[in-house]
Amino acid sequence: MTLSKDADALRAAQMYYLQDLTMDAIARDLRTSRSTVSRLLSAARESGLVQIQIRNPLDTGPELEGMIRRRYNLDVHVVPILGTLNEAETLDRVAMQAARTIGPLVDSNAIIGVAWGSTLSAVSRHLTRKITHDSVIVQLNGAGNMHTTGITYASDIMRRFGSAYGARVEQFPVPAFFDHAATKTAMWNERSVQRVLELQAKMSIAIFGVGSVHADYPSHVYAGGYLDEEDLNALANSDVVGDVATVFFRADGSSDGIVLNERSTGPALAQLRQVRRRICVVSGVSKINGLRGALAARLATDLILDEATARRLVDYEGLTS
Amino acid sequence: MTLSKDADALRAAQMYYLQDLTMDAIARDLRTSRSTVSRLLSAARESGLVQIQIRNPLDTGPELEGMIRRRYNLDVHVVPILGTLNEAETLDRVAMQAARTIGPLVDSNAIIGVAWGSTLSAVSRHLTRKITHDSVIVQLNGAGNMHTTGITYASDIMRRFGSAYGARVEQFPVPAFFDHAATKTAMWNERSVQRVLELQAKMSIAIFGVGSVHADYPSHVYAGGYLDEEDLNALANSDVVGDVATVFFRADGSSDGIVLNERSTGPALAQLRQVRRRICVVSGVSKINGLRGALAARLATDLILDEATARRLVDYEGLTS
DNA sequence: TTCCCTCCTGCACGTTTGTGCATAGTGCTT
DNA sequence: AAGCACTATGCACAAACGTGCAGGAGGGAA
């Protein structure tokens, strides 16, 4: 039954997308109703059987993408956003497009590092399926905080990635920040932790958002009970502008001497830069400061962001350069 | 103007295919009418800006494809065809799907050999655009016959390929068959011809149909004034079943001792087999004999054919193996 | 300017498509 | 066997879509 359904979906997809027949004609061929064909085609798109790609002609692309691409030397996708949309709607659109952009990049045998946060959560909800073999999803940083182990929140994201790509999921069951750097040192010698760290070292793709300290909505990290008063003061005194996977950096991309990073469970920025494909997803102009820092630190090879933020990025840069 | 149109098309395509917005919503964003958006999207698909692919899960694919794939060890695409369709309609459907299947295989720097005939003509009419750089389309065999130089017929095909892929076109302005083998030898030493032959030697992709001697509709070659009475008798006496690019072969795939081949301008089968990707397009059960010969000769790495012919192929093979 | 040609746009209409809902089927538990 | 939970199907309706057509904008040529 499920076999004949896949076969039907394939057949329907071929006839619809490759031969331009109407669903009605296909329904007659498959001896079923037109509605069923409509649903078959939905399923075919959803499951990645049908892949729709948009190649943007790199050279003639919209001004905005070209400027960002040249300035930062990375692959950028600007998500066009209708005039007035609230933050949540924008995030949803960006996430949808990010999910579809990521799809083609995921291959068999990939080791994919995934961060967590509201951005990643949104992305994970829009992933389209794609079958791969022997791929692994590995969590980039711990998600526990003072109140919860964070397991359910982060693991939902991980699980969705895993099932979209048919990949093994490796959780990272530690807090986002240790209370004492010494504990981290100790844990980092545990074999269970080392297995995760080794996977991280071999990542071929990393996917993350950015946190921004001065955002209108502070990111999860800054408001979710992960940091106490003292920590927040320390961040301010170190001129921190944002973070990626709970590792902090300044506006110029530097991160040396930020003590909180010694207690953070995310990958050192130098290590992150080793990853071949580093996909950064950003939605909302309030992340602009964090984003600038992340770009200064050369943390991303691919950037997906909404139009307003993109415009802000080039405007500002235009003034200072 | 044309710039903003491309930009609009790109933007519209992103919103439509990646964000699932309605054309209405996109029209409002672009400050134009819904109709215009509909047309923009058509243009985007037509021009290859939007690419739709269907990956068939190799292992779970439909029975028919699996059997052919395993038996002949090649990549096969069976084109589903509605119950009763005449030859012309079938050819059109197969050609449409072939054109869309070929698209993704064409890369920059490719040298693409193209044969001619009713099949290739149909395929050429359905190509979707895809911009490549420094690609070349090279004609596989001459098209002249006793009555015409064949220039217009074959060159239309070539030109369509060339403009679909933004490629340079190299015609092969010789007859399909020389009257005397000696003339061929002489011509083959001409530098203008050698340039074409050298290109053929470097082909990375070859695209061709098959001719079948006993077809209900004999192919172009057998009925178009290319061969005289004597030639046809010679073919019959040599047990020829079909041809690819006016090079003939027997049911077992052999071609040695077929004298007509010495006067043919198509590439020797041994040379054709050197090409990495050899795409064979077949429509209509009457080509079954020629097709079997071509497969026996291992001329194809990729086969695109209609469902009825595919079924006939495995049925017959099932009996004899 | 005026005419003519071509290309582009929006409207209006008929067609095609998505989807809520009621129903029928399927498999699992008791 | 009966009950239950869940999924798949077709119907009917509303929404979304493609396209012929008529009008309008541009751009030479006379």
Short mmCIF file of N, CA and C in Angstrom, two decimals, chain A residues 194-249:
data_model
loop_
_atom_site.label_atom_id
_atom_site.label_comp_id
_atom_site.label_asym_id
_atom_site.label_seq_id
_atom_site.Cartn_x
_atom_site.Cartn_y
_atom_site.Cartn_z
N GLN A 194 33.30 13.57 25.19
CA GLN A 194 34.30 13.60 24.12
C GLN A 194 33.75 13.07 22.80
N ARG A 195 32.85 12.09 22.91
CA ARG A 195 32.27 11.58 21.66
C ARG A 195 31.59 12.73 20.91
N VAL A 196 30.84 13.54 21.65
CA VAL A 196 30.16 14.68 21.02
C VAL A 196 31.17 15.68 20.48
N LEU A 197 32.20 15.95 21.27
CA LEU A 197 33.19 16.93 20.83
C LEU A 197 33.91 16.47 19.57
N GLU A 198 34.15 15.17 19.51
CA GLU A 198 34.81 14.65 18.31
C GLU A 198 33.92 14.80 17.08
N LEU A 199 32.65 14.53 17.27
CA LEU A 199 31.72 14.74 16.16
C LEU A 199 31.74 16.20 15.73
N GLN A 200 31.70 17.09 16.72
CA GLN A 200 31.71 18.53 16.39
C GLN A 200 32.96 18.87 15.60
N ALA A 201 34.07 18.26 15.96
CA ALA A 201 35.32 18.57 15.28
C ALA A 201 35.26 18.14 13.82
N LYS A 202 34.40 17.17 13.52
CA LYS A 202 34.34 16.65 12.15
C LYS A 202 33.15 17.21 11.36
N MET A 203 32.45 18.18 11.93
CA MET A 203 31.27 18.74 11.26
C MET A 203 31.59 19.19 9.84
N SER A 204 30.66 18.92 8.93
CA SER A 204 30.81 19.47 7.59
C SER A 204 29.85 20.65 7.38
N ILE A 205 28.83 20.71 8.21
CA ILE A 205 27.87 21.81 8.13
C ILE A 205 27.51 22.26 9.54
N ALA A 206 27.44 23.53 9.75
CA ALA A 206 26.95 24.04 11.04
C ALA A 206 25.82 25.03 10.77
N ILE A 207 24.78 24.93 11.55
CA ILE A 207 23.64 25.82 11.34
C ILE A 207 23.31 26.54 12.64
N PHE A 208 23.24 27.86 12.58
CA PHE A 208 23.03 28.60 13.82
C PHE A 208 22.40 29.96 13.54
N GLY A 209 21.81 30.54 14.56
CA GLY A 209 21.35 31.91 14.49
C GLY A 209 22.37 32.78 15.20
N VAL A 210 22.02 34.01 15.49
CA VAL A 210 22.90 34.81 16.34
C VAL A 210 22.08 35.41 17.47
N GLY A 211 22.71 35.60 18.58
CA GLY A 211 22.10 36.35 19.66
C GLY A 211 22.67 37.76 19.64
N SER A 212 21.85 38.71 20.03
CA SER A 212 22.31 40.09 20.04
C SER A 212 21.99 40.69 21.39
N VAL A 213 22.99 41.31 21.97
CA VAL A 213 22.82 41.77 23.34
C VAL A 213 21.79 42.88 23.44
N HIS A 214 21.83 43.81 22.49
CA HIS A 214 20.95 44.96 22.63
C HIS A 214 19.68 44.84 21.81
N ALA A 215 19.27 43.62 21.57
CA ALA A 215 18.05 43.42 20.79
C ALA A 215 16.84 43.95 21.54
N ASP A 216 15.83 44.36 20.79
CA ASP A 216 14.59 44.79 21.43
C ASP A 216 13.99 43.63 22.20
N TYR A 217 13.90 42.50 21.47
CA TYR A 217 13.62 41.28 22.20
C TYR A 217 14.99 40.66 22.47
N PRO A 218 15.44 40.60 23.68
CA PRO A 218 16.72 39.92 23.90
C PRO A 218 16.55 38.45 23.53
N SER A 219 17.60 37.86 23.02
CA SER A 219 17.52 36.45 22.65
C SER A 219 17.32 35.60 23.89
N HIS A 220 16.90 34.42 23.64
CA HIS A 220 16.74 33.39 24.64
C HIS A 220 17.83 33.42 25.72
N VAL A 221 19.05 33.48 25.23
CA VAL A 221 20.20 33.37 26.14
C VAL A 221 20.23 34.49 27.17
N TYR A 222 19.85 35.69 26.74
CA TYR A 222 19.99 36.84 27.62
C TYR A 222 18.81 37.01 28.55
N ALA A 223 17.74 36.30 28.28
CA ALA A 223 16.53 36.52 29.06
C ALA A 223 15.98 35.23 29.65
N GLY A 224 16.57 34.13 29.33
CA GLY A 224 15.94 32.86 29.69
C GLY A 224 16.44 32.22 30.96
N GLY A 225 17.11 33.00 31.76
CA GLY A 225 17.58 32.41 33.01
C GLY A 225 18.87 31.65 32.86
N TYR A 226 19.59 31.94 31.81
CA TYR A 226 20.87 31.25 31.62
C TYR A 226 22.00 32.00 32.32
N LEU A 227 21.82 33.31 32.44
CA LEU A 227 22.88 34.14 32.99
C LEU A 227 22.35 34.91 34.19
N ASP A 228 23.19 35.12 35.20
CA ASP A 228 22.72 35.93 36.32
C ASP A 228 23.22 37.36 36.16
N GLU A 229 22.81 38.18 37.10
CA GLU A 229 23.13 39.61 37.07
C GLU A 229 24.62 39.86 36.82
N GLU A 230 25.40 39.15 37.58
CA GLU A 230 26.85 39.33 37.51
C GLU A 230 27.39 39.01 36.11
N ASP A 231 26.87 37.91 35.56
CA ASP A 231 27.29 37.54 34.21
C ASP A 231 26.97 38.64 33.21
N LEU A 232 25.76 39.15 33.31
CA LEU A 232 25.34 40.18 32.36
C LEU A 232 26.21 41.41 32.48
N ASN A 233 26.58 41.76 33.69
CA ASN A 233 27.49 42.90 33.88
C ASN A 233 28.83 42.61 33.23
N ALA A 234 29.31 41.40 33.43
CA ALA A 234 30.60 41.02 32.85
C ALA A 234 30.56 41.16 31.33
N LEU A 235 29.45 40.75 30.74
CA LEU A 235 29.32 40.86 29.29
C LEU A 235 29.41 42.32 28.86
N ALA A 236 28.67 43.18 29.58
CA ALA A 236 28.66 44.60 29.24
C ALA A 236 30.06 45.17 29.35
N ASN A 237 30.78 44.80 30.38
CA ASN A 237 32.13 45.34 30.57
C ASN A 237 33.12 44.84 29.53
N SER A 238 32.78 43.73 28.89
CA SER A 238 33.71 43.19 27.87
C SER A 238 33.34 43.66 26.47
N ASP A 239 32.38 44.56 26.37
CA ASP A 239 31.94 45.06 25.07
C ASP A 239 31.37 43.97 24.17
N VAL A 240 30.76 42.97 24.78
CA VAL A 240 30.18 41.90 23.97
C VAL A 240 28.96 42.42 23.22
N VAL A 241 28.83 42.05 21.96
CA VAL A 241 27.65 42.48 21.19
C VAL A 241 26.70 41.32 20.87
N GLY A 242 27.21 40.10 20.95
CA GLY A 242 26.31 39.00 20.62
C GLY A 242 26.98 37.65 20.82
N ASP A 243 26.28 36.61 20.38
CA ASP A 243 26.83 35.27 20.53
C ASP A 243 26.33 34.37 19.41
N VAL A 244 27.08 33.32 19.22
CA VAL A 244 26.66 32.23 18.36
C VAL A 244 26.84 30.96 19.16
N ALA A 245 25.77 30.22 19.34
CA ALA A 245 25.81 28.99 20.13
C ALA A 245 26.43 29.23 21.50
N THR A 246 25.95 30.28 22.15
CA THR A 246 26.37 30.69 23.50
C THR A 246 27.86 30.95 23.64
N VAL A 247 28.50 31.29 22.54
CA VAL A 247 29.89 31.77 22.63
C VAL A 247 29.87 33.23 22.19
N PHE A 248 30.45 34.08 23.04
CA PHE A 248 30.28 35.52 22.86
C PHE A 248 31.42 36.15 22.08
N PHE A 249 31.11 37.29 21.48
CA PHE A 249 32.15 38.02 20.74
C PHE A 249 31.85 39.50 20.78
#
